[in-house]
Amino acid sequence: MIQVSNISNEAPITFGNNLQKAVYEMFSTLGIRFERVQTDEVITMEDCTAINDRLDMKMVKTLFLTNRQQTEFYLFVTEGDKPFRSKDFSQALGISRVSFAPAEKLQELAHTVIGAATALSAILDKEHLFSVVFDKAVLESDTYGCSDGTTTSYLKLRTTDLVRLLVACGHTPKVIEV
């Protein structure tokens, strides 16, 4: 079992990477309130369950996907317990079949690592190198739970605030039903 500790909005944060720093700067700029937990490194779904319990939420699953040529990239956000089927995603978006993008591309384009993929990566994606795609069910929830760009810190915020942040970054999320 992982150790989980609550941290308030006002607690100082030691940043683990540029994305994490940009996330909290953007929250401050936009006045976005959040709850946060600091954890040991999260690896299993059981670890996620402990975080969900602490923040009284359901964490989303964020997948970094690409087409065969690796010319189009997608951050796909779906419910944490929902199975992913490439065929369903591709059909709903009206594109050719996708697969998981290489870890190096996740680091290069989304500024994070496997296990910490987050729609918040859009903050640093000034060139719009990837699209943010939501499963409609995620946007129907009042709250949104995700990584802050690290594998040791997790957030709960209002879903409407997340969408507002993405739009402020120039990313209009696509919404599909899968």
Coordinates of N, CA and C in Angstrom, one line a residue:
M1 N 0.8 -1.2 0.0 CA 0.0 0.0 0.0 C 0.9 1.2 0.0
I2 N 0.5 2.2 -0.7 CA 1.3 3.5 -0.8 C 0.9 4.4 0.3
Q3 N 1.8 5.3 0.7 CA 1.6 6.3 1.6 C 1.0 7.5 0.9
V4 N -0.1 8.0 1.4 CA -0.8 9.1 0.8 C -1.0 10.2 1.8
S5 N -0.6 11.5 1.5 CA -0.8 12.6 2.4 C -1.4 13.7 1.7
N6 N -2.4 14.3 2.4 CA -3.1 15.5 1.8 C -2.2 16.7 1.8
I7 N -2.3 17.6 0.8 CA -1.6 18.8 0.8 C -2.6 19.9 0.4
S8 N -2.7 21.0 1.0 CA -3.6 22.0 0.7 C -3.2 22.9 -0.5
N9 N -4.1 23.7 -1.0 CA -3.7 24.6 -2.1 C -2.6 25.5 -1.8
E10 N -2.5 25.9 -0.5 CA -1.5 26.9 -0.1 C -0.1 26.3 0.3
A11 N 0.0 25.0 0.4 CA 1.2 24.4 0.7 C 2.3 24.6 -0.4
P12 N 3.5 24.9 0.0 CA 4.6 25.1 -1.0 C 4.9 23.8 -1.7
I13 N 5.2 23.8 -3.0 CA 5.4 22.6 -3.7 C 6.8 22.6 -4.3
T14 N 7.6 21.5 -4.1 CA 8.9 21.4 -4.7 C 8.6 20.7 -6.0
F15 N 8.9 21.3 -7.1 CA 8.5 20.8 -8.5 C 9.5 19.7 -8.9
G16 N 8.9 18.6 -9.5 CA 9.6 17.5 -10.0 C 10.0 17.7 -11.4
N17 N 9.3 18.5 -12.2 CA 9.6 18.7 -13.6 C 8.9 20.0 -14.1
N18 N 9.2 20.4 -15.3 CA 8.7 21.7 -15.8 C 7.1 21.7 -16.0
L19 N 6.6 20.5 -16.3 CA 5.2 20.4 -16.5 C 4.5 20.6 -15.1
Q20 N 5.0 20.0 -14.1 CA 4.3 20.2 -12.8 C 4.4 21.6 -12.4
K21 N 5.5 22.3 -12.6 CA 5.6 23.7 -12.2 C 4.6 24.5 -13.0
A22 N 4.5 24.3 -14.3 CA 3.5 25.0 -15.2 C 2.1 24.8 -14.8
V23 N 1.8 23.6 -14.3 CA 0.4 23.2 -13.9 C 0.0 24.2 -12.7
Y24 N 0.8 24.3 -11.7 CA 0.5 25.1 -10.5 C 0.5 26.6 -10.8
E25 N 1.4 27.0 -11.7 CA 1.4 28.4 -12.2 C 0.1 28.7 -12.9
M26 N -0.4 27.8 -13.8 CA -1.6 28.1 -14.5 C -2.8 28.0 -13.5
F27 N -2.8 27.1 -12.6 CA -3.9 27.1 -11.6 C -3.9 28.5 -10.9
S28 N -2.8 29.0 -10.5 CA -2.7 30.3 -9.8 C -3.2 31.4 -10.7
T29 N -2.8 31.4 -12.0 CA -3.2 32.4 -12.9 C -4.7 32.4 -13.1
L30 N -5.3 31.3 -13.3 CA -6.7 31.1 -13.5 C -7.6 31.1 -12.3
G31 N -7.0 31.0 -11.1 CA -7.7 30.9 -9.9 C -8.4 29.6 -9.7
I32 N -7.8 28.5 -10.2 CA -8.4 27.2 -10.1 C -8.0 26.6 -8.7
R33 N -9.1 26.2 -8.0 CA -8.9 25.5 -6.7 C -8.8 24.0 -7.0
F34 N -8.0 23.4 -6.1 CA -7.8 22.0 -6.2 C -7.5 21.3 -4.9
E35 N -7.6 20.0 -4.9 CA -7.1 19.2 -3.7 C -6.0 18.4 -4.3
R36 N -5.0 18.1 -3.5 CA -3.8 17.4 -3.9 C -3.4 16.4 -2.9
V37 N -2.9 15.3 -3.4 CA -2.2 14.3 -2.5 C -0.8 14.0 -3.0
Q38 N 0.1 13.9 -2.1 CA 1.4 13.5 -2.4 C 1.6 12.0 -2.1
T39 N 2.2 11.2 -2.9 CA 2.2 9.8 -2.7 C 3.6 9.2 -3.0
D40 N 3.8 8.0 -2.6 CA 4.9 7.2 -3.1 C 4.6 7.1 -4.6
E41 N 5.5 6.6 -5.4 CA 5.3 6.4 -6.8 C 4.1 5.4 -7.0
V42 N 3.1 5.8 -7.8 CA 1.9 5.1 -8.1 C 2.2 4.2 -9.3
I43 N 1.9 2.9 -9.1 CA 2.2 1.9 -10.2 C 1.0 1.1 -10.5
T44 N 0.2 0.7 -9.5 CA -0.9 -0.3 -9.7 C -2.2 0.4 -9.6
M45 N -3.3 -0.3 -10.1 CA -4.6 0.2 -9.9 C -5.0 0.3 -8.4
E46 N -4.4 -0.6 -7.6 CA -4.7 -0.6 -6.2 C -4.2 0.8 -5.6
D47 N -3.0 1.2 -6.1 CA -2.5 2.5 -5.7 C -3.5 3.6 -6.0
C48 N -4.0 3.6 -7.2 CA -5.0 4.6 -7.6 C -6.3 4.5 -6.8
T49 N -6.6 3.4 -6.3 CA -7.8 3.2 -5.5 C -7.6 4.0 -4.1
A50 N -6.4 3.9 -3.6 CA -6.1 4.6 -2.3 C -6.2 6.1 -2.6
I51 N -5.7 6.6 -3.7 CA -5.8 8.0 -4.0 C -7.3 8.4 -4.2
N52 N -8.0 7.6 -4.9 CA -9.4 7.9 -5.1 C -10.2 8.0 -3.8
D53 N -9.8 7.1 -2.9 CA -10.5 7.1 -1.5 C -10.1 8.4 -0.8
R54 N -8.8 8.8 -0.8 CA -8.4 10.0 -0.1 C -9.0 11.3 -0.6
L55 N -9.2 11.4 -2.0 CA -9.7 12.6 -2.6 C -11.2 12.5 -2.9
D56 N -11.8 11.3 -2.5 CA -13.2 11.1 -2.8 C -13.6 11.4 -4.2
M57 N -13.0 10.7 -5.1 CA -13.1 10.9 -6.6 C -12.8 9.6 -7.3
K58 N -12.9 9.6 -8.6 CA -12.4 8.6 -9.5 C -11.4 9.2 -10.4
M59 N -10.2 8.7 -10.4 CA -9.1 9.2 -11.2 C -9.4 8.7 -12.7
V60 N -9.0 9.6 -13.6 CA -9.2 9.2 -15.0 C -8.0 8.4 -15.5
K61 N -8.1 7.8 -16.6 CA -7.0 7.1 -17.3 C -6.7 8.0 -18.5
T62 N -5.4 8.3 -18.7 CA -5.0 9.1 -19.8 C -4.0 8.3 -20.7
L63 N -4.3 8.2 -21.9 CA -3.5 7.4 -22.8 C -2.9 8.3 -23.9
F64 N -1.7 8.0 -24.2 CA -1.0 8.8 -25.3 C -0.9 7.9 -26.5
L65 N -1.7 8.3 -27.6 CA -1.9 7.5 -28.8 C -1.3 8.1 -30.0
T66 N -1.1 7.3 -31.0 CA -0.6 7.9 -32.3 C -1.1 7.0 -33.5
N67 N -1.0 7.6 -34.6 CA -1.3 6.9 -35.9 C -0.1 6.1 -36.2
R68 N -0.2 5.2 -37.3 CA 0.9 4.4 -37.7 C 2.1 5.1 -38.1
Q69 N 1.9 6.3 -38.7 CA 3.1 7.1 -39.2 C 3.7 7.9 -38.1
Q70 N 3.1 8.0 -37.0 CA 3.5 8.8 -35.8 C 3.6 10.3 -36.3
T71 N 2.5 10.7 -37.0 CA 2.4 12.1 -37.4 C 1.3 12.8 -36.7
E72 N 0.4 12.0 -36.1 CA -0.7 12.6 -35.3 C -0.7 11.9 -33.9
F73 N -0.9 12.8 -32.9 CA -0.9 12.3 -31.5 C -2.1 12.7 -30.8
Y74 N -2.5 11.9 -29.8 CA -3.8 12.1 -29.1 C -3.5 11.8 -27.6
L75 N -3.9 12.7 -26.7 CA -4.1 12.4 -25.3 C -5.5 12.1 -25.1
F76 N -5.8 10.8 -24.8 CA -7.2 10.3 -24.7 C -7.5 10.1 -23.2
V77 N -8.5 10.8 -22.7 CA -8.9 10.8 -21.3 C -10.2 10.0 -21.2
T78 N -10.2 8.9 -20.4 CA -11.4 8.1 -20.3 C -11.5 7.7 -18.8
E79 N -12.6 7.0 -18.4 CA -12.8 6.6 -17.1 C -11.7 5.6 -16.7
G80 N -11.2 5.6 -15.5 CA -10.1 4.8 -15.0 C -10.4 3.3 -15.1
D81 N -11.6 2.9 -15.0 CA -12.0 1.5 -15.0 C -12.5 1.0 -16.3
K82 N -12.5 1.9 -17.3 CA -13.1 1.5 -18.6 C -12.1 0.9 -19.5
P83 N -12.4 -0.2 -20.1 CA -11.4 -0.9 -21.0 C -11.2 0.0 -22.2
F84 N -10.0 0.0 -22.8 CA -9.6 0.8 -24.0 C -9.6 -0.2 -25.2
R85 N -10.3 0.2 -26.2 CA -10.3 -0.5 -27.5 C -9.9 0.5 -28.6
S86 N -8.8 0.3 -29.2 CA -8.2 1.1 -30.2 C -9.3 1.3 -31.3
K87 N -9.9 0.2 -31.7 CA -10.9 0.3 -32.8 C -12.1 1.2 -32.4
D88 N -12.6 1.2 -31.2 CA -13.7 2.1 -30.8 C -13.2 3.5 -30.8
F89 N -12.0 3.8 -30.3 CA -11.5 5.2 -30.3 C -11.4 5.7 -31.7
S90 N -10.8 4.9 -32.6 CA -10.5 5.4 -33.9 C -11.9 5.6 -34.7
Q91 N -12.8 4.7 -34.5 CA -14.1 4.8 -35.1 C -14.8 6.1 -34.6
A92 N -14.8 6.3 -33.3 CA -15.6 7.5 -32.8 C -14.9 8.8 -33.2
L93 N -13.6 8.8 -33.5 CA -13.0 10.0 -33.9 C -12.9 10.1 -35.4
G94 N -13.2 9.0 -36.1 CA -13.2 9.0 -37.6 C -11.8 9.1 -38.2
I95 N -10.9 8.3 -37.6 CA -9.5 8.3 -38.0 C -9.1 6.9 -38.2
S96 N -7.9 6.7 -38.8 CA -7.3 5.4 -38.9 C -7.0 4.8 -37.6
R97 N -6.8 3.6 -37.5 CA -6.5 2.9 -36.2 C -5.3 3.5 -35.6
V98 N -5.3 3.6 -34.3 CA -4.2 4.2 -33.5 C -3.6 3.1 -32.6
S99 N -2.4 3.4 -32.1 CA -1.7 2.5 -31.1 C -1.1 3.4 -30.1
F100 N -0.5 2.8 -29.1 CA 0.1 3.5 -28.0 C 1.4 4.2 -28.6
A101 N 1.6 5.5 -28.3 CA 2.8 6.2 -28.8 C 4.0 5.7 -27.9
P102 N 5.2 5.8 -28.5 CA 6.4 5.4 -27.7 C 6.6 6.4 -26.5
A103 N 7.2 5.8 -25.5 CA 7.5 6.6 -24.3 C 8.3 7.8 -24.6
E104 N 9.2 7.8 -25.5 CA 10.0 8.9 -25.9 C 9.2 10.1 -26.4
K105 N 8.1 9.7 -27.2 CA 7.2 10.8 -27.7 C 6.4 11.4 -26.6
L106 N 6.0 10.6 -25.6 CA 5.3 11.1 -24.5 C 6.1 12.1 -23.8
Q107 N 7.4 11.8 -23.5 CA 8.3 12.7 -22.9 C 8.5 14.0 -23.7
E108 N 8.8 13.8 -25.0 CA 9.1 14.9 -25.9 C 7.9 15.8 -26.1
L109 N 6.7 15.3 -26.4 CA 5.6 16.1 -26.7 C 4.7 16.5 -25.5
A110 N 4.5 15.6 -24.6 CA 3.6 15.9 -23.4 C 4.4 16.2 -22.1
H111 N 5.7 16.1 -22.2 CA 6.6 16.5 -21.1 C 6.4 15.7 -19.8
T112 N 6.1 14.4 -20.0 CA 5.9 13.6 -18.8 C 6.2 12.1 -19.2
V113 N 6.1 11.2 -18.2 CA 6.4 9.8 -18.4 C 5.2 8.9 -18.3
I114 N 5.4 7.7 -18.7 CA 4.4 6.7 -18.5 C 3.9 6.6 -17.1
G115 N 2.6 6.6 -16.9 CA 2.1 6.6 -15.5 C 1.7 8.0 -15.0
A116 N 2.1 9.0 -15.7 CA 1.8 10.4 -15.3 C 1.2 11.2 -16.4
A117 N 0.8 10.5 -17.5 CA 0.1 11.2 -18.6 C -1.1 12.0 -18.1
T118 N -1.3 13.2 -18.6 CA -2.3 14.0 -18.1 C -2.7 15.0 -19.2
A119 N -4.0 15.4 -19.2 CA -4.5 16.4 -20.2 C -3.8 17.7 -19.8
L120 N -3.3 17.9 -18.6 CA -2.7 19.1 -18.2 C -1.4 19.4 -19.0
S121 N -0.9 18.4 -19.8 CA 0.3 18.6 -20.6 C 0.0 19.6 -21.7
A122 N -1.3 19.9 -22.0 CA -1.6 20.9 -23.0 C -1.1 22.3 -22.6
I123 N -0.8 22.5 -21.3 CA -0.3 23.8 -20.9 C 1.1 24.1 -21.6
L124 N 1.9 23.0 -21.8 CA 3.2 23.2 -22.4 C 3.2 23.0 -23.9
D125 N 2.1 22.6 -24.5 CA 2.0 22.3 -25.9 C 1.6 23.5 -26.7
K126 N 2.5 24.4 -26.8 CA 2.2 25.7 -27.5 C 2.1 25.5 -29.0
E127 N 2.7 24.5 -29.5 CA 2.6 24.2 -31.0 C 1.5 23.3 -31.4
H128 N 0.7 22.8 -30.4 CA -0.5 21.9 -30.7 C 0.0 20.7 -31.4
L129 N 0.9 20.0 -30.8 CA 1.5 18.8 -31.4 C 0.6 17.6 -31.1
F130 N -0.3 17.7 -30.2 CA -1.3 16.6 -30.0 C -2.7 17.2 -29.7
S131 N -3.7 16.3 -29.9 CA -5.0 16.7 -29.6 C -5.4 16.1 -28.3
V132 N -6.2 16.8 -27.5 CA -6.8 16.3 -26.3 C -8.2 15.8 -26.6
V133 N -8.5 14.5 -26.3 CA -9.7 13.9 -26.6 C -10.3 13.3 -25.3
F134 N -11.6 13.7 -25.0 CA -12.2 13.1 -23.8 C -13.3 12.2 -24.2
D135 N -13.4 11.1 -23.4 CA -14.6 10.2 -23.4 C -15.7 11.1 -22.8
K136 N -16.8 11.2 -23.4 CA -17.9 12.0 -23.0 C -18.3 11.8 -21.5
A137 N -18.2 10.6 -21.1 CA -18.5 10.2 -19.7 C -17.6 11.0 -18.7
V138 N -16.4 11.2 -19.0 CA -15.5 12.0 -18.1 C -16.0 13.4 -17.9
L139 N -16.4 14.0 -19.0 CA -16.9 15.4 -18.9 C -18.2 15.5 -18.2
E140 N -18.9 14.4 -18.0 CA -20.2 14.5 -17.3 C -20.1 14.5 -15.8
S141 N -18.9 14.2 -15.3 CA -18.6 14.2 -13.9 C -18.3 15.6 -13.4
D142 N -18.7 16.0 -12.2 CA -18.4 17.3 -11.6 C -17.0 17.5 -11.3
T143 N -16.3 16.4 -10.9 CA -14.9 16.5 -10.5 C -14.0 15.7 -11.5
Y144 N -12.7 16.0 -11.5 CA -11.8 15.4 -12.4 C -10.5 15.1 -11.5
G145 N -10.1 13.9 -11.6 CA -8.9 13.5 -10.9 C -7.8 13.0 -11.8
C146 N -6.6 13.5 -11.6 CA -5.5 13.2 -12.5 C -4.1 13.4 -11.9
S147 N -3.1 13.0 -12.6 CA -1.7 13.3 -12.2 C -1.5 14.8 -12.5
D148 N -0.5 15.4 -11.7 CA -0.1 16.7 -12.0 C 1.1 16.7 -12.9
G149 N 1.4 15.6 -13.6 CA 2.5 15.5 -14.5 C 3.7 14.7 -13.9
T150 N 3.5 14.2 -12.7 CA 4.4 13.3 -12.0 C 3.7 12.0 -11.6
T151 N 4.5 11.0 -11.2 CA 3.9 9.8 -10.7 C 3.7 9.8 -9.2
T152 N 3.9 11.0 -8.5 CA 3.8 11.0 -7.1 C 2.9 12.1 -6.5
S153 N 2.1 12.8 -7.4 CA 1.3 13.8 -7.0 C 0.0 13.8 -7.8
Y154 N -1.2 13.8 -7.1 CA -2.4 13.7 -7.8 C -3.4 14.7 -7.4
L155 N -4.3 15.1 -8.3 CA -5.2 16.3 -8.1 C -6.6 15.9 -8.2
K156 N -7.4 16.7 -7.6 CA -8.9 16.7 -7.8 C -9.3 18.2 -8.0
L157 N -10.0 18.4 -9.1 CA -10.4 19.8 -9.4 C -11.8 19.6 -10.1
R158 N -12.4 20.8 -10.3 CA -13.7 20.8 -11.0 C -13.5 20.5 -12.5
T159 N -14.3 19.7 -13.1 CA -14.1 19.3 -14.5 C -14.3 20.6 -15.4
T160 N -15.2 21.5 -15.0 CA -15.4 22.7 -15.7 C -14.1 23.6 -15.7
D161 N -13.4 23.5 -14.6 CA -12.1 24.3 -14.5 C -11.0 23.7 -15.4
L162 N -11.0 22.4 -15.5 CA -10.1 21.7 -16.4 C -10.3 22.2 -17.9
V163 N -11.6 22.2 -18.3 CA -11.9 22.6 -19.6 C -11.6 24.0 -19.8
R164 N -11.9 24.9 -18.9 CA -11.5 26.3 -18.9 C -10.0 26.5 -19.1
L165 N -9.2 25.7 -18.4 CA -7.7 25.7 -18.5 C -7.3 25.3 -19.9
L166 N -7.9 24.2 -20.4 CA -7.5 23.8 -21.7 C -7.8 24.8 -22.8
V167 N -8.9 25.5 -22.7 CA -9.3 26.5 -23.7 C -8.3 27.7 -23.5
A168 N -8.0 28.0 -22.3 CA -7.0 29.1 -22.1 C -5.7 28.8 -22.7
C169 N -5.3 27.6 -22.8 CA -4.1 27.1 -23.4 C -4.2 27.0 -24.9
G170 N -5.4 27.3 -25.5 CA -5.6 27.2 -26.9 C -5.9 25.8 -27.4
H171 N -6.2 24.9 -26.5 CA -6.6 23.5 -26.8 C -8.1 23.4 -26.6
T172 N -8.9 23.2 -27.7 CA -10.3 22.9 -27.6 C -10.4 21.4 -27.6
P173 N -10.8 20.8 -26.5 CA -10.8 19.3 -26.5 C -11.9 18.8 -27.4
K174 N -11.6 17.6 -28.0 CA -12.6 16.9 -28.7 C -13.3 15.9 -27.8
V175 N -14.6 15.6 -28.0 CA -15.3 14.8 -27.2 C -15.9 13.6 -28.0
I176 N -15.7 12.4 -27.6 CA -16.2 11.2 -28.3 C -17.0 10.4 -27.3
E177 N -17.8 9.5 -27.8 CA -18.5 8.5 -27.0 C -17.9 7.1 -27.4
V178 N -17.3 6.4 -26.4 CA -16.8 5.1 -26.7 C -17.4 4.1 -25.6

